[in-house]
mmCIF file of C-alpha atoms in Angstrom:
data_model
loop_
_atom_site.group_PDB
_atom_site.id
_atom_site.type_symbol
_atom_site.label_atom_id
_atom_site.label_comp_id
_atom_site.label_asym_id
_atom_site.label_seq_id
_atom_site.Cartn_x
_atom_site.Cartn_y
_atom_site.Cartn_z
ATOM 1 C CA MET N 8 0.000 0.000 0.000
ATOM 2 C CA PRO N 9 1.484 3.399 -0.910
ATOM 3 C CA ASP N 10 2.401 5.863 1.819
ATOM 4 C CA PHE N 11 -0.638 8.119 1.504
ATOM 5 C CA GLN N 12 0.887 11.022 3.456
ATOM 6 C CA SER N 13 4.047 11.044 1.323
ATOM 7 C CA LEU N 14 1.966 10.885 -1.849
ATOM 8 C CA ALA N 15 -0.184 13.752 -0.609
ATOM 9 C CA ARG N 16 2.881 15.918 0.097
ATOM 10 C CA GLU N 17 4.398 15.064 -3.271
ATOM 11 C CA SER N 18 1.124 15.792 -5.055
ATOM 12 C CA GLU N 19 0.714 19.140 -3.278
ATOM 13 C CA PHE N 20 4.252 20.231 -4.198
ATOM 14 C CA LEU N 21 3.964 19.217 -7.858
ATOM 15 C CA HIS N 22 0.545 20.836 -8.235
ATOM 16 C CA ARG N 23 2.079 24.200 -7.269
ATOM 17 C CA PHE N 24 4.084 24.146 -10.499
ATOM 18 C CA ARG N 25 1.546 22.688 -12.917
ATOM 19 C CA ARG N 26 0.369 25.148 -15.531
ATOM 20 C CA THR N 27 -2.148 25.226 -18.340
ATOM 21 C CA LEU N 28 -0.146 25.264 -21.584
ATOM 22 C CA VAL N 29 -1.766 27.236 -24.396
ATOM 23 C CA GLY N 30 -0.675 26.430 -27.948
ATOM 24 C CA PRO N 31 -1.649 27.921 -31.311
ATOM 25 C CA ASP N 32 -4.701 25.649 -31.580
ATOM 26 C CA ASP N 33 -4.871 23.667 -28.336
ATOM 27 C CA VAL N 34 -4.987 24.006 -24.548
ATOM 28 C CA LEU N 35 -3.213 21.452 -22.332
ATOM 29 C CA SER N 36 -4.824 21.432 -18.909
ATOM 30 C CA PHE N 37 -4.819 19.242 -15.803
ATOM 31 C CA GLY N 38 -8.008 17.797 -14.368
ATOM 32 C CA SER N 39 -9.036 14.502 -12.799
ATOM 33 C CA SER N 40 -10.761 11.257 -13.739
ATOM 34 C CA ASP N 41 -13.726 9.669 -11.985
ATOM 35 C CA PRO N 42 -12.999 10.584 -8.379
ATOM 36 C CA GLY N 43 -12.675 8.331 -5.412
ATOM 37 C CA PRO N 44 -10.113 7.661 -2.690
ATOM 38 C CA GLY N 45 -6.576 8.595 -3.725
ATOM 39 C CA PHE N 46 -5.290 10.749 -6.587
ATOM 40 C CA HIS N 47 -6.622 10.717 -10.140
ATOM 41 C CA ASP N 48 -4.766 13.345 -12.149
ATOM 42 C CA THR N 49 -5.479 13.619 -15.871
ATOM 43 C CA LEU N 50 -3.956 15.723 -18.629
ATOM 44 C CA HIS N 51 -6.443 17.014 -21.206
ATOM 45 C CA CYS N 52 -5.819 18.408 -24.676
ATOM 46 C CA LEU N 53 -8.655 20.778 -25.592
ATOM 47 C CA ASP N 54 -9.387 22.489 -28.886
ATOM 48 C CA ARG N 55 -8.492 26.131 -28.295
ATOM 49 C CA ALA N 56 -11.323 27.491 -30.452
ATOM 50 C CA THR N 57 -14.177 25.274 -29.231
ATOM 51 C CA GLY N 58 -13.058 23.588 -26.004
ATOM 52 C CA ALA N 59 -13.676 20.114 -27.446
ATOM 53 C CA ASN N 60 -11.710 17.425 -25.602
ATOM 54 C CA ARG N 61 -9.278 15.971 -28.171
ATOM 55 C CA TRP N 62 -7.618 13.452 -25.852
ATOM 56 C CA GLU N 63 -6.756 12.791 -22.230
ATOM 57 C CA PHE N 64 -4.019 10.912 -20.413
ATOM 58 C CA GLY N 65 -3.648 9.322 -16.973
ATOM 59 C CA GLY N 66 -5.932 8.847 -14.029
ATOM 60 C CA ARG N 67 -7.355 5.398 -14.690
ATOM 61 C CA ASP N 68 -4.680 2.794 -13.981
ATOM 62 C CA SER N 69 -4.155 3.376 -10.275
ATOM 63 C CA PRO N 70 -5.964 4.949 -7.314
ATOM 64 C CA PHE N 71 -2.722 6.871 -6.692
ATOM 65 C CA ASP N 72 -1.990 8.378 -10.099
ATOM 66 C CA ILE N 73 -0.059 11.652 -9.797
ATOM 67 C CA LEU N 74 1.044 13.653 -12.822
ATOM 68 C CA GLY N 75 3.819 16.219 -12.565
ATOM 69 C CA PRO N 76 4.161 19.530 -14.427
ATOM 70 C CA ALA N 77 4.214 19.018 -18.199
ATOM 71 C CA CYS N 78 6.082 20.737 -21.004
ATOM 72 C CA ALA N 79 5.546 20.627 -24.755
ATOM 73 C CA ASP N 80 7.021 21.486 -28.116
ATOM 74 C CA ALA N 81 5.220 21.625 -31.470
ATOM 75 C CA ALA N 82 5.098 17.840 -31.829
ATOM 76 C CA LEU N 83 5.208 16.239 -28.372
ATOM 77 C CA VAL N 84 3.927 16.673 -24.824
ATOM 78 C CA TYR N 85 6.198 15.450 -22.002
ATOM 79 C CA VAL N 86 4.796 14.439 -18.606
ATOM 80 C CA GLY N 87 5.942 12.267 -15.684
ATOM 81 C CA ARG N 88 3.706 9.888 -13.790
ATOM 82 C CA SER N 89 3.834 8.325 -10.327
ATOM 83 C CA ASN N 90 4.530 4.892 -11.851
ATOM 84 C CA GLY N 91 8.096 6.112 -12.437
ATOM 85 C CA VAL N 92 7.706 6.595 -16.190
ATOM 86 C CA LEU N 93 8.264 9.748 -18.237
ATOM 87 C CA TYR N 94 5.972 9.821 -21.279
ATOM 88 C CA ALA N 95 6.239 11.626 -24.600
ATOM 89 C CA LEU N 96 2.772 11.964 -26.159
ATOM 90 C CA ARG N 97 1.995 13.100 -29.677
ATOM 91 C CA ARG N 98 0.415 16.501 -29.359
ATOM 92 C CA GLY N 99 -2.147 15.915 -32.092
ATOM 93 C CA SER N 100 -3.492 12.567 -30.903
ATOM 94 C CA GLY N 101 -2.200 11.777 -27.406
ATOM 95 C CA ALA N 102 -0.589 8.584 -28.720
ATOM 96 C CA GLN N 103 2.627 7.562 -27.006
ATOM 97 C CA ALA N 104 5.805 8.375 -28.955
ATOM 98 C CA TRP N 105 8.261 7.002 -26.377
ATOM 99 C CA GLN N 106 8.664 6.411 -22.663
ATOM 100 C CA LEU N 107 11.581 6.494 -20.254
ATOM 101 C CA SER N 108 11.202 4.277 -17.207
ATOM 102 C CA ARG N 109 13.310 5.223 -14.188
ATOM 103 C CA GLY N 110 11.163 3.806 -11.379
ATOM 104 C CA ARG N 111 11.814 6.731 -9.047
ATOM 105 C CA GLY N 112 8.515 8.522 -8.670
ATOM 106 C CA VAL N 113 7.302 11.451 -10.750
ATOM 107 C CA ALA N 114 9.938 12.696 -13.200
ATOM 108 C CA VAL N 115 9.576 16.409 -14.006
ATOM 109 C CA PRO N 116 10.679 17.467 -17.522
ATOM 110 C CA CYS N 117 11.484 20.832 -19.068
ATOM 111 C CA LEU N 118 12.802 21.893 -22.481
ATOM 112 C CA HIS N 119 16.024 23.899 -22.389
ATOM 113 C CA ASP N 120 18.865 24.558 -24.824
ATOM 114 C CA GLY N 121 17.702 21.971 -27.354
ATOM 115 C CA ALA N 122 17.371 19.134 -24.845
ATOM 116 C CA LEU N 123 14.820 17.705 -22.467
ATOM 117 C CA PHE N 124 16.068 18.084 -18.898
ATOM 118 C CA VAL N 125 14.459 15.727 -16.400
ATOM 119 C CA SER N 126 14.455 16.022 -12.612
ATOM 120 C CA GLU N 127 13.969 12.361 -11.704
ATOM 121 C CA THR N 128 14.822 12.498 -7.996
ATOM 122 C CA PRO N 129 15.699 15.400 -5.696
ATOM 123 C CA ALA N 130 19.367 14.655 -6.406
ATOM 124 C CA GLY N 131 19.378 13.862 -10.117
ATOM 125 C CA ILE N 132 18.994 15.805 -13.357
ATOM 126 C CA LEU N 133 19.122 14.003 -16.701
ATOM 127 C CA ARG N 134 19.562 15.295 -20.254
ATOM 128 C CA VAL N 135 17.374 13.478 -22.768
ATOM 129 C CA ASP N 136 16.882 13.647 -26.530
ATOM 130 C CA PRO N 137 13.326 15.041 -26.789
ATOM 131 C CA ALA N 138 12.638 13.209 -30.064
ATOM 132 C CA THR N 139 13.666 9.718 -28.948
ATOM 133 C CA GLY N 140 13.932 9.611 -25.149
ATOM 134 C CA ASP N 141 17.580 8.536 -25.326
ATOM 135 C CA LEU N 142 19.907 9.754 -22.581
ATOM 136 C CA LEU N 143 22.380 12.277 -23.938
ATOM 137 C CA LYS N 144 26.120 12.277 -23.312
ATOM 138 C CA GLY N 145 26.974 13.816 -19.970
ATOM 139 C CA ALA N 146 23.419 13.320 -18.779
ATOM 140 C CA ARG N 147 24.356 13.452 -15.096
ATOM 141 C CA ASP N 148 26.857 16.316 -15.269
ATOM 142 C CA ALA N 149 24.269 18.674 -13.779
ATOM 143 C CA LEU N 150 23.845 16.709 -10.548
ATOM 144 C CA HIS N 151 22.777 18.572 -7.414
ATOM 145 C CA ASP N 152 22.322 16.898 -4.046
ATOM 146 C CA SER N 153 19.354 17.817 -1.884
ATOM 147 C CA PRO N 154 18.809 14.728 0.291
ATOM 148 C CA ASN N 155 16.116 16.232 2.498
ATOM 149 C CA ALA N 156 13.863 17.171 -0.410
ATOM 150 C CA LEU N 157 10.913 15.019 -1.372
ATOM 151 C CA ARG N 158 10.849 16.192 -4.986
ATOM 152 C CA ALA N 159 12.275 18.844 -7.301
ATOM 153 C CA VAL N 160 11.097 20.733 -10.373
ATOM 154 C CA LEU N 161 13.045 22.437 -13.153
ATOM 155 C CA ILE N 162 12.253 25.909 -14.493
ATOM 156 C CA PRO N 163 13.994 27.254 -17.624
ATOM 157 C CA HIS N 164 14.440 31.006 -17.915
ATOM 158 C CA GLY N 165 16.323 32.305 -20.931
ATOM 159 C CA GLU N 166 19.835 30.828 -20.882
ATOM 160 C CA LEU N 167 19.451 29.756 -17.241
ATOM 161 C CA LEU N 168 17.939 26.614 -15.756
ATOM 162 C CA PHE N 169 16.723 26.516 -12.156
ATOM 163 C CA GLN N 170 15.972 23.625 -9.837
ATOM 164 C CA ILE N 171 13.504 24.174 -6.993
ATOM 165 C CA THR N 172 13.216 21.479 -4.334
ATOM 166 C CA SER N 173 10.344 20.708 -2.009
ATOM 167 C CA ASN N 174 12.461 21.653 1.019
ATOM 168 C CA GLY N 175 12.793 25.209 -0.283
ATOM 169 C CA SER N 176 16.134 25.547 -2.061
ATOM 170 C CA LEU N 177 16.722 27.122 -5.469
ATOM 171 C CA THR N 178 19.885 26.563 -7.496
ATOM 172 C CA GLU N 179 20.970 27.582 -10.988
ATOM 173 C CA VAL N 180 21.767 24.238 -12.594
ATOM 174 C CA THR N 181 24.278 25.417 -15.221
ATOM 175 C CA ASP N 182 26.345 26.857 -12.335
ATOM 176 C CA ARG N 183 26.300 30.479 -13.466
ATOM 177 C CA TRP N 184 25.873 31.229 -9.751
ATOM 178 C CA ARG N 185 29.024 29.226 -8.873
ATOM 179 C CA GLY N 186 27.325 27.025 -6.309
ATOM 180 C CA ARG N 187 25.221 29.775 -4.725
ATOM 181 C CA TRP N 188 21.703 28.795 -3.702
ATOM 182 C CA LEU N 189 18.695 30.625 -2.288
ATOM 183 C CA SER N 190 16.141 29.655 0.315
ATOM 184 C CA LEU N 191 12.821 29.713 -1.472
ATOM 185 C CA VAL N 192 10.047 28.896 0.971
ATOM 186 C CA GLY N 193 7.608 31.521 -0.315
ATOM 187 C CA ALA N 194 6.167 32.753 -3.595
ATOM 188 C CA HIS N 195 8.475 33.721 -6.452
ATOM 189 C CA VAL N 196 8.335 35.139 -9.974
ATOM 190 C CA PHE N 197 10.945 35.667 -12.694
ATOM 191 C CA ALA N 198 11.489 38.857 -14.694
ATOM 192 C CA PRO N 199 13.929 38.970 -17.649
ATOM 193 C CA ALA N 200 16.980 39.661 -15.443
ATOM 194 C CA THR N 201 15.537 39.432 -11.930
ATOM 195 C CA LEU N 202 14.046 36.942 -9.492
ATOM 196 C CA PHE N 203 11.516 38.216 -6.942
ATOM 197 C CA VAL N 204 10.862 36.206 -3.765
ATOM 198 C CA ALA N 205 8.322 36.734 -0.976
ATOM 199 C CA MET N 206 9.096 35.160 2.398
ATOM 200 C CA PRO N 207 6.240 34.045 4.691
ATOM 201 C CA GLU N 208 7.173 36.525 7.443
ATOM 202 C CA GLY N 209 6.567 39.485 5.120
ATOM 203 C CA ARG N 210 9.921 40.296 3.487
ATOM 204 C CA LEU N 211 10.220 40.788 -0.268
ATOM 205 C CA PHE N 212 13.529 40.307 -2.084
ATOM 206 C CA SER N 213 14.876 41.053 -5.542
ATOM 207 C CA PHE N 214 17.849 39.019 -6.833
ATOM 208 C CA ASP N 215 20.075 39.485 -9.871
ATOM 209 C CA LEU N 216 19.701 36.445 -12.138
ATOM 210 C CA GLY N 217 23.248 36.929 -13.388
ATOM 211 C CA ASP N 218 24.907 35.881 -10.126
ATOM 212 C CA GLY N 219 22.134 35.445 -7.537
ATOM 213 C CA GLY N 220 23.118 38.628 -5.686
ATOM 214 C CA GLU N 221 20.540 40.605 -3.717
ATOM 215 C CA LEU N 222 19.328 43.831 -5.372
ATOM 216 C CA TRP N 223 16.859 45.064 -2.755
ATOM 217 C CA LYS N 224 14.602 43.948 0.068
ATOM 218 C CA ALA N 225 11.398 45.503 1.335
ATOM 219 C CA ASP N 226 8.612 44.968 3.825
ATOM 220 C CA GLY N 227 5.413 43.454 2.475
ATOM 221 C CA PRO N 228 2.347 41.602 3.713
ATOM 222 C CA THR N 229 2.830 38.296 5.507
ATOM 223 C CA ASP N 230 2.179 34.991 3.770
ATOM 224 C CA VAL N 231 2.276 36.233 0.168
ATOM 225 C CA LYS N 232 1.002 33.424 -2.055
ATOM 226 C CA ARG N 233 1.211 35.019 -5.507
ATOM 227 C CA LEU N 234 3.672 37.365 -7.231
ATOM 228 C CA VAL N 235 3.249 38.839 -10.721
ATOM 229 C CA THR N 236 5.516 41.286 -12.555
ATOM 230 C CA ASP N 237 5.829 43.030 -15.898
ATOM 231 C CA GLY N 238 9.425 44.038 -15.101
ATOM 232 C CA ARG N 239 8.415 47.527 -13.933
ATOM 233 C CA THR N 240 5.832 46.714 -11.253
ATOM 234 C CA LEU N 241 5.700 43.827 -8.788
ATOM 235 C CA TRP N 242 2.210 42.835 -7.639
ATOM 236 C CA THR N 243 1.581 40.753 -4.509
ATOM 237 C CA ALA N 244 -1.413 38.744 -3.290
ATOM 238 C CA SER N 245 -1.436 37.398 0.271
ATOM 239 C CA ALA N 246 -3.380 34.592 1.930
ATOM 240 C CA GLY N 247 -5.081 37.241 4.072
ATOM 241 C CA GLY N 248 -6.621 38.939 1.030
ATOM 242 C CA ALA N 249 -4.253 41.917 0.651
ATOM 243 C CA ILE N 250 -3.324 42.913 -2.914
ATOM 244 C CA GLY N 251 -0.466 45.365 -3.446
ATOM 245 C CA ALA N 252 2.025 46.827 -5.910
ATOM 246 C CA LEU N 253 5.689 47.842 -5.594
ATOM 247 C CA ASP N 254 8.234 49.421 -7.902
ATOM 248 C CA ALA N 255 10.076 46.393 -9.318
ATOM 249 C CA LEU N 256 13.370 48.303 -9.601
ATOM 250 C CA THR N 257 13.480 49.747 -6.076
ATOM 251 C CA GLY N 258 10.934 47.906 -3.913
ATOM 252 C CA GLU N 259 9.116 51.157 -3.079
ATOM 253 C CA PRO N 260 5.396 50.560 -2.361
ATOM 254 C CA ARG N 261 2.818 52.014 -4.751
ATOM 255 C CA TRP N 262 -0.575 50.900 -3.470
ATOM 256 C CA SER N 263 -2.277 48.284 -1.319
ATOM 257 C CA ARG N 264 -5.858 47.201 -0.768
ATOM 258 C CA ARG N 265 -7.752 44.274 0.698
ATOM 259 C CA ILE N 266 -10.290 42.541 -1.551
ATOM 260 C CA GLY N 267 -10.081 38.841 -0.628
ATOM 261 C CA THR N 268 -7.922 35.799 -1.235
ATOM 262 C CA ALA N 269 -6.849 35.072 -4.809
ATOM 263 C CA ALA N 270 -5.840 31.529 -5.741
ATOM 264 C CA SER N 271 -3.938 32.817 -8.773
ATOM 265 C CA MET N 272 -3.248 36.172 -10.407
ATOM 266 C CA VAL N 273 -2.203 37.228 -13.917
ATOM 267 C CA GLU N 274 -1.429 40.594 -15.514
ATOM 268 C CA TRP N 275 -2.514 41.513 -19.034
ATOM 269 C CA LYS N 276 -2.000 44.933 -20.612
ATOM 270 C CA GLY N 277 -1.969 46.791 -17.302
ATOM 271 C CA ARG N 278 -4.849 44.953 -15.659
ATOM 272 C CA LEU N 279 -4.769 42.341 -12.917
ATOM 273 C CA TYR N 280 -7.040 39.302 -13.052
ATOM 274 C CA LEU N 281 -7.520 37.549 -9.707
ATOM 275 C CA ASP N 282 -9.054 34.073 -9.525
ATOM 276 C CA MET N 283 -11.360 34.062 -6.496
ATOM 277 C CA ASN N 284 -14.347 32.122 -5.225
ATOM 278 C CA ALA N 285 -17.321 32.574 -7.583
ATOM 279 C CA LYS N 286 -15.586 35.228 -9.711
ATOM 280 C CA VAL N 287 -12.503 36.600 -11.407
ATOM 281 C CA ALA N 288 -11.878 40.126 -10.097
ATOM 282 C CA VAL N 289 -10.331 42.690 -12.458
ATOM 283 C CA LEU N 290 -8.182 45.555 -11.097
ATOM 284 C CA ASP N 291 -6.349 48.473 -12.661
ATOM 285 C CA GLY N 292 -2.711 47.482 -12.157
ATOM 286 C CA ALA N 293 -1.574 51.098 -11.745
ATOM 287 C CA THR N 294 -4.048 52.086 -9.020
ATOM 288 C CA GLY N 295 -5.581 48.902 -7.602
ATOM 289 C CA GLU N 296 -9.075 50.173 -8.358
ATOM 290 C CA SER N 297 -11.724 47.645 -9.390
ATOM 291 C CA VAL N 298 -12.647 47.793 -13.080
ATOM 292 C CA GLY N 299 -14.991 44.808 -13.224
ATOM 293 C CA GLU N 300 -15.474 41.132 -12.480
ATOM 294 C CA ILE N 301 -16.367 37.899 -14.268
ATOM 295 C CA ALA N 302 -18.879 35.654 -12.500
ATOM 296 C CA LEU N 303 -17.889 31.964 -12.490
ATOM 297 C CA GLU N 304 -19.352 29.160 -10.410
ATOM 298 C CA GLY N 305 -17.241 27.266 -7.909
ATOM 299 C CA ALA N 306 -13.748 27.608 -6.500
ATOM 300 C CA PRO N 307 -10.420 28.017 -8.321
ATOM 301 C CA TYR N 308 -8.785 24.783 -9.502
ATOM 302 C CA GLY N 309 -5.165 25.183 -10.534
ATOM 303 C CA ALA N 310 -3.513 28.240 -12.030
ATOM 304 C CA MET N 311 -5.285 30.703 -14.301
ATOM 305 C CA GLU N 312 -3.503 31.647 -17.540
ATOM 306 C CA VAL N 313 -3.949 34.393 -20.133
ATOM 307 C CA GLU N 314 -2.929 34.061 -23.774
ATOM 308 C CA GLY N 315 -4.014 35.805 -26.967
ATOM 309 C CA GLU N 316 -6.739 37.978 -25.408
ATOM 310 C CA THR N 317 -8.300 34.969 -23.621
ATOM 311 C CA LEU N 318 -8.325 33.869 -19.984
ATOM 312 C CA PHE N 319 -8.233 30.125 -19.331
ATOM 313 C CA VAL N 320 -9.732 29.407 -15.910
ATOM 314 C CA ALA N 321 -10.414 26.008 -14.295
ATOM 315 C CA ARG N 322 -13.084 25.864 -11.591
ATOM 316 C CA ALA N 323 -14.128 23.164 -9.132
ATOM 317 C CA ALA N 324 -17.926 23.319 -8.943
ATOM 318 C CA GLU N 325 -19.004 20.059 -7.295
ATOM 319 C CA PRO N 326 -19.284 17.501 -8.786
ATOM 320 C CA GLU N 327 -17.285 18.770 -11.791
ATOM 321 C CA VAL N 328 -13.997 20.415 -12.665
ATOM 322 C CA VAL N 329 -14.601 22.747 -15.612
ATOM 323 C CA MET N 330 -12.180 24.672 -17.838
ATOM 324 C CA HIS N 331 -13.496 28.039 -19.058
ATOM 325 C CA ALA N 332 -12.274 30.245 -21.896
ATOM 326 C CA VAL N 333 -13.171 33.891 -21.257
ATOM 327 C CA PRO N 334 -12.278 36.647 -23.761
ATOM 328 C CA VAL N 335 -10.386 39.488 -22.061
ATOM 329 C CA GLY N 336 -12.753 42.413 -21.530
ATOM 330 C CA ALA N 337 -15.867 40.239 -21.707
ATOM 331 C CA THR N 338 -18.105 39.143 -18.860
ATOM 332 C CA GLY N 339 -19.354 35.984 -20.568
ATOM 333 C CA VAL N 340 -17.739 32.615 -21.274
ATOM 334 C CA LYS N 341 -16.691 31.598 -24.804
ATOM 335 C CA TRP N 342 -16.699 27.884 -23.949
ATOM 336 C CA ARG N 343 -16.650 25.536 -20.968
ATOM 337 C CA THR N 344 -15.449 21.925 -20.885
ATOM 338 C CA VAL N 345 -15.620 19.373 -18.075
ATOM 339 C CA ILE N 346 -12.099 18.097 -17.362
ATOM 340 C CA GLY N 347 -12.819 16.019 -14.283
ATOM 341 C CA GLY N 348 -14.930 15.119 -11.304
ATOM 342 C CA TYR N 349 -14.645 16.684 -7.881
ATOM 343 C CA GLY N 350 -15.888 15.960 -4.392
ATOM 344 C CA LEU N 351 -17.410 12.531 -5.022
ATOM 345 C CA THR N 352 -16.494 9.346 -3.154
#
């Protein structure tokens, strides 16, 4: 019998980094299969124009089926599963192109510098040919030990590649930081040349991505859960419902207001969209003033994304998990598609 508590911790950590991936004509989103005891993650490929479910993967072979964050190129979708296998699925059909079996829990892939990098355990990073699944020469050169971590994810950012572990450490894998690492127990967001980090006790930090050096620190709200930036402004959303803005270059505060807890937050053309219970709130990013809201049933489920003038928002409205496509500036839904069940036993 699997260790349910360990699986729950692993699932919670991996879910923090799962994102809806929006392509030219499709939307790759995480949902669930017929619910019951355990975990039943599924990956869905939806038609971007209509919301039709083209294919789905996972969730039916085991009562403890966890999927990690996925990545994709034009031809293939890469996703790790709790059976210890990394899968490459054909983007058009969902058919399996290849698999890499390591037997070490959920492998987390990312595309970087022409290769597929795979975090297979907290201490191992592999380089894989994305077309074939073959291990590349020097696959274990980028090995970083973090024995107390349950799991790790990889995040590419320009020429840099970062590893974030479940025990809160961040390292730059290609060693541009010369072994330096950061404690990352709070929210974070990347700008082109900067990393912003919010610590639970209420301190905000800005770090230079070139060497990991500190640029500034400032006081902020406690328990910040979400950070968003456009490179000029840094927006914060705390568990207590406070939303605020700071100058991204200096850390000087600009405005703050309390409107309620946001599960996720995105910025689009100067406006903030906050995913909240029963609605998406819309704020003017420069002033914090409300400029509208979009009514949606249920509670947030996963991260909200914006792409090409459309918001993609998943909601858990018992007994369903539903993905919505909402045109930016509209109050109505373009399409809605059920991507899972929720709350049933």
